[in-house]
Short mmCIF file of C-alpha atoms in Angstrom, two decimals:
data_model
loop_
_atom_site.label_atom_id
_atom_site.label_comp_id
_atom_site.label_asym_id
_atom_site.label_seq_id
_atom_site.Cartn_x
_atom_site.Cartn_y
_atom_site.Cartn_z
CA UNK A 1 5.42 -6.39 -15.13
CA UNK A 2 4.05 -3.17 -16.14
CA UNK A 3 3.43 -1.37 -12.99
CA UNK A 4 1.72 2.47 -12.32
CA UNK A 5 -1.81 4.45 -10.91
CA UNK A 6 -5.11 3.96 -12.80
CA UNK A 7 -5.24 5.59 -15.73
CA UNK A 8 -1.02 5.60 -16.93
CA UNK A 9 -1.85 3.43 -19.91
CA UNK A 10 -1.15 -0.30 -18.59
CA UNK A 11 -3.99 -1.76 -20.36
CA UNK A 12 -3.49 0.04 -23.38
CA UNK A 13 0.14 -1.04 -23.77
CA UNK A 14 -1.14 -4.41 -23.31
CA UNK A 15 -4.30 -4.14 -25.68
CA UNK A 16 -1.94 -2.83 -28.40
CA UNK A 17 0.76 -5.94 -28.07
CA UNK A 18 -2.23 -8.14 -28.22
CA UNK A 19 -3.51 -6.34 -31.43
CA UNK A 20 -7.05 -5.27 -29.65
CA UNK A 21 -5.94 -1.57 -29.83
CA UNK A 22 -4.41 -0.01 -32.75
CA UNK A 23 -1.06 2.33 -32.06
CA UNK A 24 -1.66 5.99 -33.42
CA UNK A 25 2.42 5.83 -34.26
CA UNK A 26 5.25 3.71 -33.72
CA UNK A 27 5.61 -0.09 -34.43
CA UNK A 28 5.29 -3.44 -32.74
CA UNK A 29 7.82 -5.65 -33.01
CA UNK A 30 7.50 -9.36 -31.94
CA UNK A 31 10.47 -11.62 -32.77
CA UNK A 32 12.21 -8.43 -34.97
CA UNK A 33 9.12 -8.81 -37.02
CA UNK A 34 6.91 -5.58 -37.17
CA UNK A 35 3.02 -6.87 -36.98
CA UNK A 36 1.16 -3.77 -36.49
CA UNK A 37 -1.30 -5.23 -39.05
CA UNK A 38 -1.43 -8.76 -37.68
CA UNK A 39 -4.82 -9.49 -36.01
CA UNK A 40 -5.18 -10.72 -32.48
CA UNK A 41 -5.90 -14.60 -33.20
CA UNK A 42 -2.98 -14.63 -35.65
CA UNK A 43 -0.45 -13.43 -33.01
CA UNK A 44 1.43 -15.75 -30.64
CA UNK A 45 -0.23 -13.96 -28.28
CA UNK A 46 -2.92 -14.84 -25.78
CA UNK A 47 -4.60 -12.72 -22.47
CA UNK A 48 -5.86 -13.84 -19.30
CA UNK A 49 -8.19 -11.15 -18.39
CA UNK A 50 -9.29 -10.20 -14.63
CA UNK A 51 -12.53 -11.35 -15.55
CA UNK A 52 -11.78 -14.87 -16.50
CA UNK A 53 -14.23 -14.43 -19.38
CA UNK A 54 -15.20 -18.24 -18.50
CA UNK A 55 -18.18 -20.17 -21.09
CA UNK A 56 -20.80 -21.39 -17.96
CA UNK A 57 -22.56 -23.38 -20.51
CA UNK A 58 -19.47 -25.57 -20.61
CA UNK A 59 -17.08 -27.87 -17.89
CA UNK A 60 -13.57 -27.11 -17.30
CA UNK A 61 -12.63 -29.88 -20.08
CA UNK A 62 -14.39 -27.92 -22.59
CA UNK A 63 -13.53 -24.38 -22.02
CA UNK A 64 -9.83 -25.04 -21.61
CA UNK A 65 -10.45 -26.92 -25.09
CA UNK A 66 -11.96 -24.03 -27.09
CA UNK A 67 -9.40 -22.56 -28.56
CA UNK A 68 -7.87 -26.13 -29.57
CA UNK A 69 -11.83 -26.30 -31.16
CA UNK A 70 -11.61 -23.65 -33.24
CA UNK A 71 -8.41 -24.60 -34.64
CA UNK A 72 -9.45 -27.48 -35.62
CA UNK A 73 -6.75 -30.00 -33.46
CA UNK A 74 -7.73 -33.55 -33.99
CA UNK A 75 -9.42 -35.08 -30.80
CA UNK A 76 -6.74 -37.21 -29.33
CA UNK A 77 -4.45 -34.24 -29.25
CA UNK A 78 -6.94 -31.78 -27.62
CA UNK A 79 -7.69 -34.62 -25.15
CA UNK A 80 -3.61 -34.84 -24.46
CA UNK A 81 -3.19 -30.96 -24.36
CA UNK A 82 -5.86 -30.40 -22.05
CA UNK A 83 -4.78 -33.01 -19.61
CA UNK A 84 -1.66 -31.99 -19.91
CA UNK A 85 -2.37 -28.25 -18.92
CA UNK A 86 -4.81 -29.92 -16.21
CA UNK A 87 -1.99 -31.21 -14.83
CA UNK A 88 0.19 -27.77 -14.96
CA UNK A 89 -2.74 -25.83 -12.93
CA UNK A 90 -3.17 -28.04 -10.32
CA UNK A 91 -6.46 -29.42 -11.42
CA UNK A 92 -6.21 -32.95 -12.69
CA UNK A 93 -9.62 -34.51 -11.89
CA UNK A 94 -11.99 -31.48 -12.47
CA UNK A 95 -12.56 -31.85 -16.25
CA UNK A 96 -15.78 -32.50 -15.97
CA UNK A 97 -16.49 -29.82 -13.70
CA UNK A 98 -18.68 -26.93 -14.05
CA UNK A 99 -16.93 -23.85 -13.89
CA UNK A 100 -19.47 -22.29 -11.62
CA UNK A 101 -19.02 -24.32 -9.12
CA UNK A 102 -15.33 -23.26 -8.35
CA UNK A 103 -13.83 -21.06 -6.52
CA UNK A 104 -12.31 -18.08 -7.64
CA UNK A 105 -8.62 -19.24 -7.51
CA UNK A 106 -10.12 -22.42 -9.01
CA UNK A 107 -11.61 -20.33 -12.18
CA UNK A 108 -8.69 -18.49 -12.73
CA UNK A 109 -6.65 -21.37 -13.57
CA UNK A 110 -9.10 -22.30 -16.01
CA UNK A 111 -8.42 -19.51 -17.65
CA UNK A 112 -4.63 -19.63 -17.49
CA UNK A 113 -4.67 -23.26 -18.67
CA UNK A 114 -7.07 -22.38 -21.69
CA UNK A 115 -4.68 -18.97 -22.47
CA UNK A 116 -1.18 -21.99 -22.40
CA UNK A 117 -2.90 -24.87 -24.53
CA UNK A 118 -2.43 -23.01 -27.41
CA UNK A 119 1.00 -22.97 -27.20
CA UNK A 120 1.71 -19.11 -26.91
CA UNK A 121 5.39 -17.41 -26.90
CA UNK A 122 3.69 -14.60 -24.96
CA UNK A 123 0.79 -14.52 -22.15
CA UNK A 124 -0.09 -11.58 -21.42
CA UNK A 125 -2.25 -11.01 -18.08
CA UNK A 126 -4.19 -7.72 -17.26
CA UNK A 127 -4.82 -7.72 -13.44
CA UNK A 128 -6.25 -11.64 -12.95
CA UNK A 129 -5.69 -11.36 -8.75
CA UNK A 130 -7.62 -8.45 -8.75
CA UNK A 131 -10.87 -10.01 -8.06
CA UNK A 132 -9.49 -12.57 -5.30
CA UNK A 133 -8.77 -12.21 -1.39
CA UNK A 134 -6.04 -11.46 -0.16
CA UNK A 135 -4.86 -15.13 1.30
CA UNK A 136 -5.90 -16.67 -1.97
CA UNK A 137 -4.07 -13.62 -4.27
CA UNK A 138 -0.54 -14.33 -2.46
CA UNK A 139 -1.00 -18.18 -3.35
CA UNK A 140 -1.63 -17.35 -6.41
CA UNK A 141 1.24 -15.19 -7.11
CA UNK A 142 3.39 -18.40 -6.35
CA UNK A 143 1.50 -20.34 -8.33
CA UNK A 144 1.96 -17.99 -11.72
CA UNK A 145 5.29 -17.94 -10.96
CA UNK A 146 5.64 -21.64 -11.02
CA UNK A 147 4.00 -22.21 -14.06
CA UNK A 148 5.85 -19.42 -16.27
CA UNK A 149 8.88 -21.19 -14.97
CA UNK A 150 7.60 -24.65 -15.94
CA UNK A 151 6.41 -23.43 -19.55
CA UNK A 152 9.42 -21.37 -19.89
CA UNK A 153 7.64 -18.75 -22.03
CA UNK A 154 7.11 -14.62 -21.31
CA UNK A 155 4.31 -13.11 -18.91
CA UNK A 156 3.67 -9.53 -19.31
CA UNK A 157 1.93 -9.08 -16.06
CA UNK A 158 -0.74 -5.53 -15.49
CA UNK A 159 -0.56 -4.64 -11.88
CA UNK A 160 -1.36 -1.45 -9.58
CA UNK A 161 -0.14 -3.30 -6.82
CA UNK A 162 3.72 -2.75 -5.50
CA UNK A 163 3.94 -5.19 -3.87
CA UNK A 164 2.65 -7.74 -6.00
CA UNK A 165 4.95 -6.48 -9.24
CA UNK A 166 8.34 -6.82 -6.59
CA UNK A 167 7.50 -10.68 -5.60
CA UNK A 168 6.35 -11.89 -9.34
CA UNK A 169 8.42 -9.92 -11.89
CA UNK A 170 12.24 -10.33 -13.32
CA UNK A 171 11.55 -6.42 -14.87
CA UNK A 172 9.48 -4.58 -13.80
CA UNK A 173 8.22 -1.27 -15.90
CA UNK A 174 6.97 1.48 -13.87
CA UNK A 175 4.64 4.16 -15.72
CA UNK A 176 3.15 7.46 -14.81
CA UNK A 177 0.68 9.26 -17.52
CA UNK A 178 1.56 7.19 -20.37
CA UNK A 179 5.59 7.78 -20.12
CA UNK A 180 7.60 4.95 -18.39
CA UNK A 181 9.41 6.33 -15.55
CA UNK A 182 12.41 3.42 -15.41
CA UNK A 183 12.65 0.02 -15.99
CA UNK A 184 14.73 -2.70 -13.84
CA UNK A 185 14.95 -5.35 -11.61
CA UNK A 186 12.45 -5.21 -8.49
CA UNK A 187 15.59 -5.03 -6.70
CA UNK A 188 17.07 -1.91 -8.67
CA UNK A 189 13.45 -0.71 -8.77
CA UNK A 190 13.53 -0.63 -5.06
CA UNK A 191 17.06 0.43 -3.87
CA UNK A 192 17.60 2.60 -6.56
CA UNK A 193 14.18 4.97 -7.80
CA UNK A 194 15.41 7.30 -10.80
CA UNK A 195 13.18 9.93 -9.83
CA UNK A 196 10.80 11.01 -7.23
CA UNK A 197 7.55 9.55 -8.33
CA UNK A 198 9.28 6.28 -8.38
CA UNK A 199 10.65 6.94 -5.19
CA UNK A 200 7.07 7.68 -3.69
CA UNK A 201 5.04 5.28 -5.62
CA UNK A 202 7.00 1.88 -4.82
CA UNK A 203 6.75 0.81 -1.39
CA UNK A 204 6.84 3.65 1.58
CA UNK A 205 8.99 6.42 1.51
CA UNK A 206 10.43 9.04 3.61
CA UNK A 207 11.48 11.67 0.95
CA UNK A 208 13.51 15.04 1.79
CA UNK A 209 16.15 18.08 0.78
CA UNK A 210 19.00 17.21 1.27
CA UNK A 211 22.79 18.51 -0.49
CA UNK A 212 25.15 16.05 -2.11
CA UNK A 213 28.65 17.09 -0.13
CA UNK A 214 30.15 14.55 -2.03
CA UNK A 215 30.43 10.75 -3.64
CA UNK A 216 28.39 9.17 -1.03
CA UNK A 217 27.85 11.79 1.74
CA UNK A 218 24.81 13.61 1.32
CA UNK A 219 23.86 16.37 3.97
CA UNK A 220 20.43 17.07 5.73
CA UNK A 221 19.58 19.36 8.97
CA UNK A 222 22.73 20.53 8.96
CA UNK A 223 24.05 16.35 9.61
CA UNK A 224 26.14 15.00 6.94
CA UNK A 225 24.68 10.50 6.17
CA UNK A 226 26.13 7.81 4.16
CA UNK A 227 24.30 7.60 1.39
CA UNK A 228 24.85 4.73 -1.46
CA UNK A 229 24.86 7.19 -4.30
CA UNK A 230 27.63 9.30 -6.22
CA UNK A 231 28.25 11.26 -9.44
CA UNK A 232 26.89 14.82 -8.34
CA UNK A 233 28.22 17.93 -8.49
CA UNK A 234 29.32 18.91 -4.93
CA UNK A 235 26.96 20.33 -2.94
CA UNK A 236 24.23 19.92 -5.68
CA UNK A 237 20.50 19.87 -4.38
CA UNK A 238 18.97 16.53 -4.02
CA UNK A 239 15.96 14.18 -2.94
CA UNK A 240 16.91 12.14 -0.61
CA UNK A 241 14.66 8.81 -0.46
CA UNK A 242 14.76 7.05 2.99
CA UNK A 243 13.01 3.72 3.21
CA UNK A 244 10.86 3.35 7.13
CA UNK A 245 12.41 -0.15 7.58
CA UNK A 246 15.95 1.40 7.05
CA UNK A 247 15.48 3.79 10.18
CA UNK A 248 16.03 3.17 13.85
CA UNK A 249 14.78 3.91 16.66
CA UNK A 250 17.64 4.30 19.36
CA UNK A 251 18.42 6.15 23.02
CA UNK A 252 19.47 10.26 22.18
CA UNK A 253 23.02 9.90 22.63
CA UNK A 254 23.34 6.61 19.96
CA UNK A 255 21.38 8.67 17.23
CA UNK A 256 21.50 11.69 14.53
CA UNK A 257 17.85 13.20 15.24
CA UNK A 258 15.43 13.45 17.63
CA UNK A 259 11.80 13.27 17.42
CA UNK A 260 8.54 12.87 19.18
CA UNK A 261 6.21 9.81 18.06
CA UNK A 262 2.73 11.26 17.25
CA UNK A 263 0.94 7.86 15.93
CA UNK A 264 1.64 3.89 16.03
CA UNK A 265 -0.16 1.27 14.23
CA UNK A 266 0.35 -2.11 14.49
CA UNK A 267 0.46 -3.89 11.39
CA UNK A 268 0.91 -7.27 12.56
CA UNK A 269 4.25 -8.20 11.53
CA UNK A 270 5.37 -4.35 12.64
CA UNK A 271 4.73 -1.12 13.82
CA UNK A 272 4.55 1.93 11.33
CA UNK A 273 5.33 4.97 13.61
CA UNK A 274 4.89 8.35 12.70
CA UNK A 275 7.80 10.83 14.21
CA UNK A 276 7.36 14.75 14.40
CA UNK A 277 11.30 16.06 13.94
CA UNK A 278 10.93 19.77 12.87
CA UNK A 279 8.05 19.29 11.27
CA UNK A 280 8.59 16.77 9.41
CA UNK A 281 6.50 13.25 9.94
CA UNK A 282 8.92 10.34 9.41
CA UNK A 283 7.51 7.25 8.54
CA UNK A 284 8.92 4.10 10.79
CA UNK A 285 8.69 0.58 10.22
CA UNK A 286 10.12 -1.29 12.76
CA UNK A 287 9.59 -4.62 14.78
CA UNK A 288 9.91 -2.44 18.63
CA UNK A 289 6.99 -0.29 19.47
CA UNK A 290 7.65 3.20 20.91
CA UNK A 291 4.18 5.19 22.22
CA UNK A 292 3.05 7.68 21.51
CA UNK A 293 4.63 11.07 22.99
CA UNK A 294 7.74 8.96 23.61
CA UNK A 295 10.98 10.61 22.78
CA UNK A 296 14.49 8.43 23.19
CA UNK A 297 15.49 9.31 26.49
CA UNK A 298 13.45 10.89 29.60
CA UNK A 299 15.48 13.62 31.35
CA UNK A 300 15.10 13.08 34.71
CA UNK A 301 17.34 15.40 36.34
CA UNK A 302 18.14 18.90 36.16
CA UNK A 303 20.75 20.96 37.59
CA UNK A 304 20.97 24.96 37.33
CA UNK A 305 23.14 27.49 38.23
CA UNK A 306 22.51 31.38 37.92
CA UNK A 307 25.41 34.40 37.74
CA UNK A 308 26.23 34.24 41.44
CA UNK A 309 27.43 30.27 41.28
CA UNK A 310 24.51 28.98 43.33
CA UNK A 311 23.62 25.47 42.40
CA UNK A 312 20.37 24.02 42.57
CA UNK A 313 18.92 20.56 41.99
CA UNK A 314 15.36 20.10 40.58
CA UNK A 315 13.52 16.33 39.60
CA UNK A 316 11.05 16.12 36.91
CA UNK A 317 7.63 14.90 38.93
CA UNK A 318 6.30 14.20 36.02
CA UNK A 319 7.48 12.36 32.82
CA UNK A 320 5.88 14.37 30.14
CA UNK A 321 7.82 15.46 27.06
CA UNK A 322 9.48 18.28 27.58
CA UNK A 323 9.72 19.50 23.68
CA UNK A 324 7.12 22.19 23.08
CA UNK A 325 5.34 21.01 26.13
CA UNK A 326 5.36 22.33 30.12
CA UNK A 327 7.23 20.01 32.49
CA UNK A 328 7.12 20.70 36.00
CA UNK A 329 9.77 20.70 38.40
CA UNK A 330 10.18 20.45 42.01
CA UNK A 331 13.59 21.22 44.24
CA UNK A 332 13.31 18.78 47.17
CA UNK A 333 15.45 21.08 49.29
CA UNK A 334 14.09 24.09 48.83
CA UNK A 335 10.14 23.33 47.44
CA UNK A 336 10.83 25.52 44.64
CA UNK A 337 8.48 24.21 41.71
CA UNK A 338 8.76 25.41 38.27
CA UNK A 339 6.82 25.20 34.79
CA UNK A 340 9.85 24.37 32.10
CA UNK A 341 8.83 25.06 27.80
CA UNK A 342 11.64 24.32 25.15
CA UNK A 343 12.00 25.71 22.43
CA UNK A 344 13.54 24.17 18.72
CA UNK A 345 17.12 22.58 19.71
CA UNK A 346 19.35 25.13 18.66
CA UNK A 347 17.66 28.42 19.52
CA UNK A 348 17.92 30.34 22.57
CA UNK A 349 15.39 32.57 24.25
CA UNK A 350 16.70 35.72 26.33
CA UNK A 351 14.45 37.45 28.46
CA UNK A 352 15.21 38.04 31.90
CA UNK A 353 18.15 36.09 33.63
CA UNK A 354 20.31 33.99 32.19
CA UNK A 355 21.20 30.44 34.02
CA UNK A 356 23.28 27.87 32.80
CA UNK A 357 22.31 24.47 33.50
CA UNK A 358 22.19 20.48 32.25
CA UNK A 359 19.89 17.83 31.85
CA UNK A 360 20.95 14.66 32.74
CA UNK A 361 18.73 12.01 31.10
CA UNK A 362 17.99 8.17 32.57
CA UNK A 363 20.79 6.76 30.34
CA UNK A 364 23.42 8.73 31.61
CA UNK A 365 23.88 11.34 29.03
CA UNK A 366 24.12 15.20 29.99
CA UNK A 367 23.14 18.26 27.69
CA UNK A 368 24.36 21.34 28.39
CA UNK A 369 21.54 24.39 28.38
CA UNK A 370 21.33 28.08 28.71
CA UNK A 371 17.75 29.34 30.83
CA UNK A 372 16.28 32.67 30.52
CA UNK A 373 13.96 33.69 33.37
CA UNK A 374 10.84 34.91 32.57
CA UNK A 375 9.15 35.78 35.97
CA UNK A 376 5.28 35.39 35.91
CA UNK A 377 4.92 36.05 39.95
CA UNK A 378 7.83 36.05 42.50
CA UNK A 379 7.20 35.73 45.83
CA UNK A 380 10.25 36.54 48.15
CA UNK A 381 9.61 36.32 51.76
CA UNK A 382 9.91 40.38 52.66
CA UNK A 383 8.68 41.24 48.76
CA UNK A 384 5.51 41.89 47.70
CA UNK A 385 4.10 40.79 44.34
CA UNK A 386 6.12 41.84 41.49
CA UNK A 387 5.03 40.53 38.28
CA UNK A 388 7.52 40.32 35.64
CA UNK A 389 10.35 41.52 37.65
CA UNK A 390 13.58 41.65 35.53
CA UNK A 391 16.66 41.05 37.78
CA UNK A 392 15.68 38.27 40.10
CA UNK A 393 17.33 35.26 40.72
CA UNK A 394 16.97 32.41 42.41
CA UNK A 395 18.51 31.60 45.92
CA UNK A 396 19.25 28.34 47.88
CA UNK A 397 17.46 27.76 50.90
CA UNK A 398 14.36 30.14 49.90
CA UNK A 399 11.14 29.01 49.06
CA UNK A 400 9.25 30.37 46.80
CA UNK A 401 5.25 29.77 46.72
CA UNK A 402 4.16 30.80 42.98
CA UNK A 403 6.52 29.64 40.18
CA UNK A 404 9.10 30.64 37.49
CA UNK A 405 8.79 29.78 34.17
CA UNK A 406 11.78 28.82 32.42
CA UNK A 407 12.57 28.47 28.59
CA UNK A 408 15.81 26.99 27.73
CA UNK A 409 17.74 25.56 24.64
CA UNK A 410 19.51 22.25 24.61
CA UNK A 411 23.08 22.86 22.66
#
């Protein structure tokens, strides 16, 4: 299968092997025979063309027979030949048929059967699903397949469509502005893109920087992954290529990075999520849906502690994210309520006090934190207003009636 985007010179590879398009250099060699020269009805060559290029003055008998016609094939053997290739299409009993009164699938096999009764070494088909649903395209597919197995001869099969060239082909030749980009099995093709556009153009891809730290370890966000490839230099810059169906989706303390879901489709058979980690929007294919704003794990306790070893227990009354986003919470013993922003994991924000503290999440797991306090309005019981006041802290058994806003880093 040749395989690429409009315009990277599919159809003219294939016009030029079936002699409709001259080559402005090199040769082409069928059978170690060069036949650059050889016309197009005088190679073992024949095209089925999206278009079907069907006769409507004449029934399914006699356009499958044309070409036997023409070459003069006595009548017996042009009635055995067409039945025979009747029989290979799946449409014994519509000789006498007009073509117009098919279906599309229906006319299609006409015009395979008329390209086979001549016997070819070589069919060569530019796009022929194109014009069909996609219900009757996919039964098609299977049924091309089944008869280049029964003849036992070559396809070379024209295709934009990924999927289509992974399910039919045993090579397929990917192509990008006239240069083929690699050639392999669907398989290879697949698992094992040589470069980026192949990478990106076959099938979905999550595609990033990453460092080769050695034979199979390659290193991204600072997280070293098993990776199926070897033979760089150590530490060498890479793309790494990440296919959605090979990702999951798993509670924080069973996985290597955390993200936010920003969009879910439902595709039927899946879900393709999109997940915001640093900026980045992963591409997820998997069976489990996860909405939108969802992160792994909902914290749903906190505990802080300032300088002077006071403890204090808050609950999140709300389950909102709480990266990049205000949470609110509420100490039941004291009535203390307060407005909490993250920032990126990693990064701490000093201004004000400092509190240590955790975050206990619903499956158990604890992260560690460091809180600065930045004070919008402090009310202390025998204290007036004091906006921004730098040295207070917070006390059991007081209450409080405006709020603190805390930023904090997870480490």
């Amino acid at each position: 299968t040749l395989l690429g985007p409009s315009g990277c010179g599919k159809t003219t590879t294939l016009r030029i092997i079936g002699g409709f398009t001259t080559p402005t250099s090199g040769d082409v060699t069928f059978d170690g025979e060069r036949i650059n020269d050889v016309p197009p009805h005088k190679r073992q060559i024949n095209t089925v063309f999206q278009k079907y290029a069907l006769f409507p003055h004449l029934d399914v008998f006699e356009n499958i027979a044309f070409g036997l016609r023409i070459a003069k094939v006595p009548e017996d053997e042009i009635r055995q030949r067409v039945g025979e290739m009747l029989e290979v299409v799946s449409l014994k009993g519509f000789d006498r048929r007009r073509v117009d009164q098919l279906s599309g699938g229906q006319q299609q096999r006409v015009a395979i059967a008329r390209a086979l009764v001549n016997r070819p070494k070589v069919l060569l088909l530019d796009e022929p699903l194109g014009a069909l649903d996609m219900r009757l395209r996919k039964d098609m597919q299977n049924e091309l397949k089944r008869i280049q197995q029964q003849m036992g001869i070559t396809f070379i099969y024209v295709t934009h469509d990924q999927e289509e060239a992974l399910t039919m082909s045993d090579t397929v030749v990917v192509m990008d502005k006239g240069r083929i980009q690699q050639i392999g099995t669907p398989e290879d093709i697949y698992n094992e893109p040589k470069n980026a556009f192949v990478a990106d153009f076959i099938g979905e891809s999550n595609i990033l920087n990453g460092t080769m730290v050695r034979d199979r370890v390659v290193k991204m966000y600072g997280k070293e992954f098993p990776c199926v490839d070897g033979g760089f230099a150590e530490n060498e810059p890479v793309d790494v290529v990440i296919r959605p169906e090979d990702i999951d989706i798993v509670p924080v303390e069973q996985g290597q990075l955390v993200g936010t879901v920003t969009n879910v489709t439902f595709k039927g058979m899946q879900y393709d999520i999109i997940v915001d980690f640093r900026g980045f929007k992963w591409l997820i294919q998997t069976t489990d849906h996860s909405p939108v704003g969802a992160r792994i794990d909902d914290f749903d306790f906190v505990q802080l502690k300032n300088g002077n070893g006071y403890d204090h227990n808050w609950v999140l009354n709300t389950q909102r994210d709480i990266t990049h986003k205000c949470v609110t919470l509420e100490s039941p013993k004291t009535g203390i309520v307060l407005d909490v922003y993250t920032n990126e994991p990693g990064i701490q924000v000093y201004c004000g006090n400092f509190l240590d503290g955790t975050l206990t999440g619903k499956k158990g797991i604890v992260y560690n934190f460091r809180a600065s306090v930045c004070l919008e309005t402090q009310k202390y019981p025998d204290t007036p207003n004091k906006p921004d006041w730098p040295s207070a802290v917070l006390r059991p058994g007081e209450k409080y009636n405006s709020h603190c806003v805390f930023k904090f880093s997870i480490n």
